[in-house]
Coordinates of C-alpha atoms in Angstrom, one line a residue:
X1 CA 102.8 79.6 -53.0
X2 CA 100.5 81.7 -55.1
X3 CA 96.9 79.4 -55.9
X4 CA 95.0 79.8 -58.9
X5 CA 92.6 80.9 -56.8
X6 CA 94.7 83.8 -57.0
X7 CA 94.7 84.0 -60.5
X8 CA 90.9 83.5 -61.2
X9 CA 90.2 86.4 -58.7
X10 CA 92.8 88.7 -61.3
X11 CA 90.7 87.3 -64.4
X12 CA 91.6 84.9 -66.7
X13 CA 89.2 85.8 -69.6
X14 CA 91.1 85.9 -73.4
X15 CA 94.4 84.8 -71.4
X16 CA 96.7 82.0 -73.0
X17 CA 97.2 79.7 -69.3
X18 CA 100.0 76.7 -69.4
X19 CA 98.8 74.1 -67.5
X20 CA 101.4 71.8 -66.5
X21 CA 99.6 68.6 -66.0
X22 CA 100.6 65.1 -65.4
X23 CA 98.5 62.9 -68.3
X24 CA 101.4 60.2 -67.6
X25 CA 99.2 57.5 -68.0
X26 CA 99.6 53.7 -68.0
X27 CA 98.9 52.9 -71.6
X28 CA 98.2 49.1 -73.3
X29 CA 98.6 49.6 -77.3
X30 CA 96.6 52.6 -77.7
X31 CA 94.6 52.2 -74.7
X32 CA 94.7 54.0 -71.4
X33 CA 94.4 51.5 -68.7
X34 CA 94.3 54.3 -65.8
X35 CA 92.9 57.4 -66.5
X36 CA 93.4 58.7 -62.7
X37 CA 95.8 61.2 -63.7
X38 CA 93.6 63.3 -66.0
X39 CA 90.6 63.4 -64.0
X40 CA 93.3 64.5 -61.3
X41 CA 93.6 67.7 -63.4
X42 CA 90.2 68.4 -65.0
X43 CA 88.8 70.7 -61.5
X44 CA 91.4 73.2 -62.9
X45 CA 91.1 73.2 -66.8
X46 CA 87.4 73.4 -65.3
X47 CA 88.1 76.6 -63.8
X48 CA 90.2 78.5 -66.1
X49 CA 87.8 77.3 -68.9
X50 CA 84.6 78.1 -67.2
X51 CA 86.8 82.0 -66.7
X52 CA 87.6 82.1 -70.2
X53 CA 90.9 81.3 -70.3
X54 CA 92.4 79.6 -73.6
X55 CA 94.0 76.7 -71.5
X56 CA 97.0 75.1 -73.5
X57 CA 97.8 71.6 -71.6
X58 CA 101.3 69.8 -71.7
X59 CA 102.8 66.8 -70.7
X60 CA 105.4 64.2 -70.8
X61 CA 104.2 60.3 -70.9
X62 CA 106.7 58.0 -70.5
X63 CA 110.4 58.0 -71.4
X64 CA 111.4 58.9 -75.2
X65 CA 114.9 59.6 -75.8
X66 CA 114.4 63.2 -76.4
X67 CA 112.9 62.9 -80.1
X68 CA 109.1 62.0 -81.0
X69 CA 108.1 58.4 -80.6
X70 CA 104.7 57.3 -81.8
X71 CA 104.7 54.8 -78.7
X72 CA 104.9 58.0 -76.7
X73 CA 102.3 60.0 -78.1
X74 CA 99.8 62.5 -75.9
X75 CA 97.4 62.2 -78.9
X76 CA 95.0 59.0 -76.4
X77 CA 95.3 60.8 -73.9
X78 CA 94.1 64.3 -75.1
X79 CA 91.1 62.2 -76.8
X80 CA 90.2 60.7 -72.9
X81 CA 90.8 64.7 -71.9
X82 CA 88.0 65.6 -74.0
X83 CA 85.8 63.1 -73.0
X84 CA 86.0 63.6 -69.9
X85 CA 85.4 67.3 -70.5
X86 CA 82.7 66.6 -72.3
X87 CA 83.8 68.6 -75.0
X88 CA 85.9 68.8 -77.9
X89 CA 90.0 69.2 -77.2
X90 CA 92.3 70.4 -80.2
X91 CA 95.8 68.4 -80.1
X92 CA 99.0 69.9 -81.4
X93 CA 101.2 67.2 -83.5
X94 CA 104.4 69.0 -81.7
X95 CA 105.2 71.2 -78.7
X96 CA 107.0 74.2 -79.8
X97 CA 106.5 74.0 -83.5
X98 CA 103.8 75.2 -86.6
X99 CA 101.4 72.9 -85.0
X100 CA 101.8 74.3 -81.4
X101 CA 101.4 77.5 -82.5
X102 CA 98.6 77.0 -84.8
X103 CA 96.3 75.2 -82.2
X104 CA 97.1 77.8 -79.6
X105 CA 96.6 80.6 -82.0
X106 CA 93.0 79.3 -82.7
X107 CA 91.7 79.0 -79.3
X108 CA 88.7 80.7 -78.4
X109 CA 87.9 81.9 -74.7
X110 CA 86.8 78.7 -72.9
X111 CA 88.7 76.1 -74.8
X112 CA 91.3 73.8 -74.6
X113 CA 94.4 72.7 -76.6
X114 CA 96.9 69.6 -75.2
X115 CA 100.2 69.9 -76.8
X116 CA 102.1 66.7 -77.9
X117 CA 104.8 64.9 -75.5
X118 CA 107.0 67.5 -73.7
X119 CA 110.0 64.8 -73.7
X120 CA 110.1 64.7 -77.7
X121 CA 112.6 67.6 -77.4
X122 CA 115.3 67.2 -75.5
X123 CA 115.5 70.3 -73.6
X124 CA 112.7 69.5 -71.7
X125 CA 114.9 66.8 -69.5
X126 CA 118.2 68.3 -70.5
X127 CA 121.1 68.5 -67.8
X128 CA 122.6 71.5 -69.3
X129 CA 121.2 74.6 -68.0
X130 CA 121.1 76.6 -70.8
X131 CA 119.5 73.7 -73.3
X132 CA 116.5 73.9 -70.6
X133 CA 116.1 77.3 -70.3
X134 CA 115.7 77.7 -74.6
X135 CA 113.0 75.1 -74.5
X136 CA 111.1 77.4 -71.8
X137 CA 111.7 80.0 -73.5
X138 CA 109.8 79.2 -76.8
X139 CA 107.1 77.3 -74.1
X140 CA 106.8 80.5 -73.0
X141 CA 106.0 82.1 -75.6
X142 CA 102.7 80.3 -75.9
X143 CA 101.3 81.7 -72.9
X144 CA 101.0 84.3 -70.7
X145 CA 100.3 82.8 -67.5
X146 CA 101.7 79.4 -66.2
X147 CA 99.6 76.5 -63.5
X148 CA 101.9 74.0 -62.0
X149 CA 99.4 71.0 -61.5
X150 CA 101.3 67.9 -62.5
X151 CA 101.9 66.8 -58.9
X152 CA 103.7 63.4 -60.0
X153 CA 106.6 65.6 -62.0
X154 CA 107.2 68.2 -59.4
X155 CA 110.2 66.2 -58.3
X156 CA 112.0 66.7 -61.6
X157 CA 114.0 69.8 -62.3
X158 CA 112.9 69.7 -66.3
X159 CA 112.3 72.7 -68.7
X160 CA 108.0 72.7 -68.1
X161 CA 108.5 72.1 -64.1
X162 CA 111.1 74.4 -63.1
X163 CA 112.1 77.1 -65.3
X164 CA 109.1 77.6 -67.2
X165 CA 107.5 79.1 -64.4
X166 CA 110.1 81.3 -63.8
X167 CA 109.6 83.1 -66.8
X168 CA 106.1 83.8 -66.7
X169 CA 103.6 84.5 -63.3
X170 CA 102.7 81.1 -61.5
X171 CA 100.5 80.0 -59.7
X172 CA 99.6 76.0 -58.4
X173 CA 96.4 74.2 -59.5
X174 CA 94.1 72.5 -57.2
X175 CA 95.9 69.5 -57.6
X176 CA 99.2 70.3 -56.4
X177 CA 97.6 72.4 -53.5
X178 CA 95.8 69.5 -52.1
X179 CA 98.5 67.4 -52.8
X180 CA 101.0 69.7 -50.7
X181 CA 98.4 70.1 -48.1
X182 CA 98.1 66.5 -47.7
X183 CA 101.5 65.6 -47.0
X184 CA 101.8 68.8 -44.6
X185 CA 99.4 66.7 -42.6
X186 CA 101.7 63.2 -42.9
X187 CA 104.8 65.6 -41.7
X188 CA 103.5 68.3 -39.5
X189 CA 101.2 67.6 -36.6
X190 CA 100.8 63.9 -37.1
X191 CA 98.2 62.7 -35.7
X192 CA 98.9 59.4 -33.9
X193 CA 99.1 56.6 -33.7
X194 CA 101.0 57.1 -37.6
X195 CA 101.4 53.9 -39.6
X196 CA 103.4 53.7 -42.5
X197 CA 103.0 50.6 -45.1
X198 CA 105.3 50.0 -47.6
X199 CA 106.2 47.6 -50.4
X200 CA 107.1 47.6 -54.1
X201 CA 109.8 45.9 -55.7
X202 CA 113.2 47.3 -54.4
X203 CA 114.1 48.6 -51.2
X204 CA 116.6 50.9 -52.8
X205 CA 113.9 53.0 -53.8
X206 CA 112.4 53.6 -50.1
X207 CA 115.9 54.2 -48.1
X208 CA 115.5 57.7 -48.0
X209 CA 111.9 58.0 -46.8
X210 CA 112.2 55.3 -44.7
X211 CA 115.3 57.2 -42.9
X212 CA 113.1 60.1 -42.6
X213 CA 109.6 58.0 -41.0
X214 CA 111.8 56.4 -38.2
X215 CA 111.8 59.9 -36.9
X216 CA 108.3 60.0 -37.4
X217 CA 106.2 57.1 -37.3
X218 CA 104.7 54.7 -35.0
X219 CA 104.3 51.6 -37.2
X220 CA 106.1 50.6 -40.2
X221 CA 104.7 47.4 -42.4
X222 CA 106.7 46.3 -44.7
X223 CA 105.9 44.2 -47.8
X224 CA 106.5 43.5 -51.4
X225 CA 109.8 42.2 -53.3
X226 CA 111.7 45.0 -50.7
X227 CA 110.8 42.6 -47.4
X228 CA 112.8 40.3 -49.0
X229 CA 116.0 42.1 -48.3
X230 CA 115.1 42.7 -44.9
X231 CA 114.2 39.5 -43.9
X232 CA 117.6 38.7 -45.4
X233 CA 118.9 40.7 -42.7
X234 CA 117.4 39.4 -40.5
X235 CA 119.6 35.8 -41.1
X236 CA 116.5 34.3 -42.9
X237 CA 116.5 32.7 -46.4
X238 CA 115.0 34.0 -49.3
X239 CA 115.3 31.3 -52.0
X240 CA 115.4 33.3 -55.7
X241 CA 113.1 36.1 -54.1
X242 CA 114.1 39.4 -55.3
X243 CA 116.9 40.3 -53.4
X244 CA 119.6 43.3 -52.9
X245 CA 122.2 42.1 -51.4
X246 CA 123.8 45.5 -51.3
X247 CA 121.4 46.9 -49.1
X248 CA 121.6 44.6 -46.5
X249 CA 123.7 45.9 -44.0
X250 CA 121.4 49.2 -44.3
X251 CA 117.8 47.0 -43.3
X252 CA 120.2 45.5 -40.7
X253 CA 121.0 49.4 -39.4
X254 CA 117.0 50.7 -39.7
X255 CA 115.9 47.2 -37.7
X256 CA 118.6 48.3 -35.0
X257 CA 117.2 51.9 -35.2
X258 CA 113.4 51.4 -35.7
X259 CA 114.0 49.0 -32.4
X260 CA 116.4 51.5 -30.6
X261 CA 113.6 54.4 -30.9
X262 CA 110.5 52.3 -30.5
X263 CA 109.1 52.3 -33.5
X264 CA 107.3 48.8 -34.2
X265 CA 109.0 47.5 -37.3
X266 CA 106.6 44.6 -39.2
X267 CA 107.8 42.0 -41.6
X268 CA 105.9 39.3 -43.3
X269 CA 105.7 36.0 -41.1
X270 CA 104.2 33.9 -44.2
X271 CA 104.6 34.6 -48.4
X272 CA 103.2 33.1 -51.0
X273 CA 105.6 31.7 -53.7
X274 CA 106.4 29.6 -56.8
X275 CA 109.0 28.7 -58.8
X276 CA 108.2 30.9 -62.0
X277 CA 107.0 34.3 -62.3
X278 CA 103.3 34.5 -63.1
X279 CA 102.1 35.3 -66.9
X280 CA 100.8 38.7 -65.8
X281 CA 98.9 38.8 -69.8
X282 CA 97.5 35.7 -70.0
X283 CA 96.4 35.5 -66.0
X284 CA 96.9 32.0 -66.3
X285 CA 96.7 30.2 -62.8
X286 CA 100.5 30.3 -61.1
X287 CA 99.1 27.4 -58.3
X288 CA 101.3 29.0 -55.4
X289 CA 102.1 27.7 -52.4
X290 CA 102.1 29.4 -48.8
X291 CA 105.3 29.1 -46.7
X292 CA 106.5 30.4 -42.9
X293 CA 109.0 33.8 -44.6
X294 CA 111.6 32.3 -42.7
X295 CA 111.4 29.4 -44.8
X296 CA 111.3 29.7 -48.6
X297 CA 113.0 26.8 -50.5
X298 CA 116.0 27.5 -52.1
X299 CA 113.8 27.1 -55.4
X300 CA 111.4 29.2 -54.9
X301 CA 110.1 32.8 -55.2
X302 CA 108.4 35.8 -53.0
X303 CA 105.5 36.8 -54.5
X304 CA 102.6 37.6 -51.9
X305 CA 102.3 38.4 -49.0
X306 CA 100.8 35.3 -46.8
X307 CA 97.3 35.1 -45.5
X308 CA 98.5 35.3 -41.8
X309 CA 100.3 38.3 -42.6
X310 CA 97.5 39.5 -44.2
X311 CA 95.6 39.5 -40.9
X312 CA 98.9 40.9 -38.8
X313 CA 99.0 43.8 -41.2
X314 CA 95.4 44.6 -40.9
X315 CA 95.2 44.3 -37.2
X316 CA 98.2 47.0 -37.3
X317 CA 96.1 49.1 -39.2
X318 CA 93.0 48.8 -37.5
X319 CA 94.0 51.9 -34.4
X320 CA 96.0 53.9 -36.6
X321 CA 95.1 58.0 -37.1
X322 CA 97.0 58.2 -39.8
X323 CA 97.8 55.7 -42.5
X324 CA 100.7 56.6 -45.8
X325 CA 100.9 53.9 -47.8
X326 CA 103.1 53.3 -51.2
X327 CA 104.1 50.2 -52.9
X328 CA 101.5 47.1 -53.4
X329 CA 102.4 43.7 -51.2
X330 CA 102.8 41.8 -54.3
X331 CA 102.5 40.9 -58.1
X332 CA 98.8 42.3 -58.0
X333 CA 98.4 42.5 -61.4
X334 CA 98.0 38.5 -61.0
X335 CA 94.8 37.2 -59.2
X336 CA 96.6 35.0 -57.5
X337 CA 99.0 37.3 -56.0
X338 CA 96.8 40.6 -55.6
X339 CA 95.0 39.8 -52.0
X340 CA 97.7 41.1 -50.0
X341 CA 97.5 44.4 -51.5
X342 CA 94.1 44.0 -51.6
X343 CA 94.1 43.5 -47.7
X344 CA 96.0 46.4 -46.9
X345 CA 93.4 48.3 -49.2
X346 CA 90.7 47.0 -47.4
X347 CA 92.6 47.7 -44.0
X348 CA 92.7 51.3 -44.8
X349 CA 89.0 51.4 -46.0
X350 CA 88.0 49.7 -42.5
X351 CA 90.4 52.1 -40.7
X352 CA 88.9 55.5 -39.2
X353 CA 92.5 56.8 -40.0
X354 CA 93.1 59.2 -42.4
X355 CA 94.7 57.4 -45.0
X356 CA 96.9 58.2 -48.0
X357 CA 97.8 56.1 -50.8
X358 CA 101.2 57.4 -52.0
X359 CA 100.6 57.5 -55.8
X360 CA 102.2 54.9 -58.5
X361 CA 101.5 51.3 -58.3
X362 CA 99.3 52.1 -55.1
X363 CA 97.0 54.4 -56.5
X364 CA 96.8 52.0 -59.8
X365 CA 96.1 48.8 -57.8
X366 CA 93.0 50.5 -55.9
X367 CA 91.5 51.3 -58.9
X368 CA 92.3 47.8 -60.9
X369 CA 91.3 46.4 -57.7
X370 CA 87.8 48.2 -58.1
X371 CA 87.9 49.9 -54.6
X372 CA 85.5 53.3 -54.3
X373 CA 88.4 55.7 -54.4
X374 CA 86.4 58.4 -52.0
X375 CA 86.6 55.5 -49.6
X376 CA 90.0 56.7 -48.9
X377 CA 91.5 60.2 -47.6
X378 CA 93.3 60.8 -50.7
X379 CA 95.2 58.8 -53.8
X380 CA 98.2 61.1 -54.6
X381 CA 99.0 61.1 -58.1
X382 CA 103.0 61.2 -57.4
X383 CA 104.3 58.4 -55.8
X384 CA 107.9 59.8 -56.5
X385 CA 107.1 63.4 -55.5
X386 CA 105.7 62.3 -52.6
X387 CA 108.2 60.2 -51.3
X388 CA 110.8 62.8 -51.9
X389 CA 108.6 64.9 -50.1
X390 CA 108.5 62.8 -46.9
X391 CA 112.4 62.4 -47.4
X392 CA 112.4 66.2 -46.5
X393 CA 113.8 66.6 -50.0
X394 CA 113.2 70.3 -52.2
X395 CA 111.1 69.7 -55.1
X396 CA 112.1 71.9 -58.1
X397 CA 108.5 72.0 -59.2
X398 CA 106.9 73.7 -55.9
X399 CA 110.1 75.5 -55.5
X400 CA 109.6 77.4 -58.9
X401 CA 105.9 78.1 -58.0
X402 CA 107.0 79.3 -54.2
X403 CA 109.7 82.0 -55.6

């Protein structure tokens, strides 16, 4: 895979550079409540800038249907580019149209235009082959060279991620290069003893890198809505806790494995829970209750982890060499169900493991959480992509970039 450092060594000066970033930011209204993604990419516009290069950003944010949605719009986002920059950013109203054009036409060496949401036009997501490779084509022609940095999108074979950067030279931003060289080091090499914490809501979305760690690691915590299903399997009840009941007899197969090849599998032994789900905009107190996790009441609901757990989970931290966590314990956008998540956070900080937080709701609740982030090895910025990653899974975006 060919680095920008690559490319600066060429010269960048009076070159139109693509920049593929991820500004997929959590968004309130019109404010960004997380703006970890775009400082994620500002060391490369930094580069190519301070080389001369006329850097032309894109983006998807969120899900539109293919067509432009205010809701959706990179236009906030752009605005907290800038900032950041400290300098001024142009924004293009569309992303292959007059306005595209016109913004990118009028860049000077040095400067910087962000085009608006990639996912406005359906080619950029399209299934069809063909669709895709028109939209990259008319990407293309706004550029002349093309840097792959949205780590958290590398996982999806659209228009910007994978066939854009077949058609013009490619190269991967600082971002994805630390990103990739950080999960060589949670998959090659490992240094031991390797823990592995995992939560978030479904354990649907965790069966494939699960699969692949109980080759791999040591230790694996469990927590969130997803220990629910497991501690189904184990024969325990889970009152109206969040529950697939299809995926049962697959935690009951990766407990019988985890156990066959010695790897310490750890569920909850004590949950917080209620009977309604907490009012996560007014933070209005939920009054929860602790309970053994092999006894919640018929009535009532998972929504913490418990504080005996808390301390089992960080004593299982406390000798590890190498810590990947993704998924928070609980509902920790509630105060009264964040200091699980907070624990593990805390765990990690305390640990003299090299620790990775594995992106999405991980990364967000460090920083809501108000923990330093250098106090932790690295926050990815995919929590998909790496996950798919660990699975042992080809992503399309580092593909393209490695051809």
């Amino acid at each position: 895979m060919k680095t920008i450092d690559e490319l600066l060594r060429q010269g960048v000066e009076g070159k139109r550079v693509f920049v593929r970033a991820d500004l997929n930011v959590p968004m309130d209204g019109t404010t960004i409540t997380d703006d970890g993604r775009i400082r994620a990419v500002l060391p490369t516009i930094k580069a190519l800038t301070g080389a001369g290069a006329k850097v032309v950003v894109a983006s998807h944010l969120g899900r539109p249907k293919g067509a432009p949605d205010p809701a959706y719009t990179l236009r906030f986002a752009a605005s907290r580019l800038g900032e950041l920059l400290g300098r001024p950013v142009s924004f293009a109203g569309d992303t292959i149209g007059s306005e595209a054009h016109s913004a990118v036409g009028h860049l000077e060496d040095g400067q910087v235009a962000v085009l608006e949401n990639l996912r406005f036009n359906a080619g950029e997501t399209s299934k069809d082959d063909a669709e895709r490779a028109e939209f990259a084509a008319r990407l293309a022609a706004l550029a002349d060279v093309y840097v792959g940095d949205g780590f958290g999108a590398v996982h999806r074979k659209h228009a910007s991620v994978y066939d854009l950067p077949r058609l013009l030279p490619g190269y991967a931003g600082y971002l994805i290069a630390s990103e990739v060289a950080v999960l060589k080091r949670l998959t090659e090499d490992v240094q031991r003893p390797y823990v592995v914490v995992l939560g978030g809501a479904k354990v649907s979305d965790k069966l494939g890198v699960i699969d692949q760690l109980l080759e791999k690691a040591d230790r694996i915590l469990i927590g969130g809505g997803m220990a629910y299903t497991f501690l189904k399997a184990k024969g325990h009840e889970v009152g109206i806790s969040l529950l697939q009941e299809d995926q049962v007899p697959v935690c009951l197969e990766y407990l019988a494995r985890a156990e066959q090849k010695g790897v310490e599998f750890v569920l909850p032994v004590d949950v917080l829970v209620s009977s309604e789900f907490p009012d996560l905009k007014t933070k209005a107190p939920a009054h929860p209750t602790t309970v053994a996790s092999t006894a919640i009441p018929a009535d009532q609901e998972g929504l913490d982890i418990g504080p005996e757990t808390r301390k089992l989970y960080a004593s299982k931290l406390a000798d590890a060499a190498t810590v990947f966590w993704n998924g928070p314990m609980g509902v920790f956008e509630h105060p009264d169900y964040a200091q699980g998540t907070k624990a593990v956070a805390q765990a990690l900080v305390d640990s003299k493991a090299f620790t990775v937080v594995g992106g999405g709701d991980s990364a967000a609740a460090v920083r809501i959480l108000g923990f330093d982030e250098d106090a932790f090895g690295h926050i990815s910025t995919g929590g998909g992509a790496s996950l798919e990653y660990l699975e042992g899974k080809t992503l399309p975006g580092l593909a393209a970039l490695e051809d």
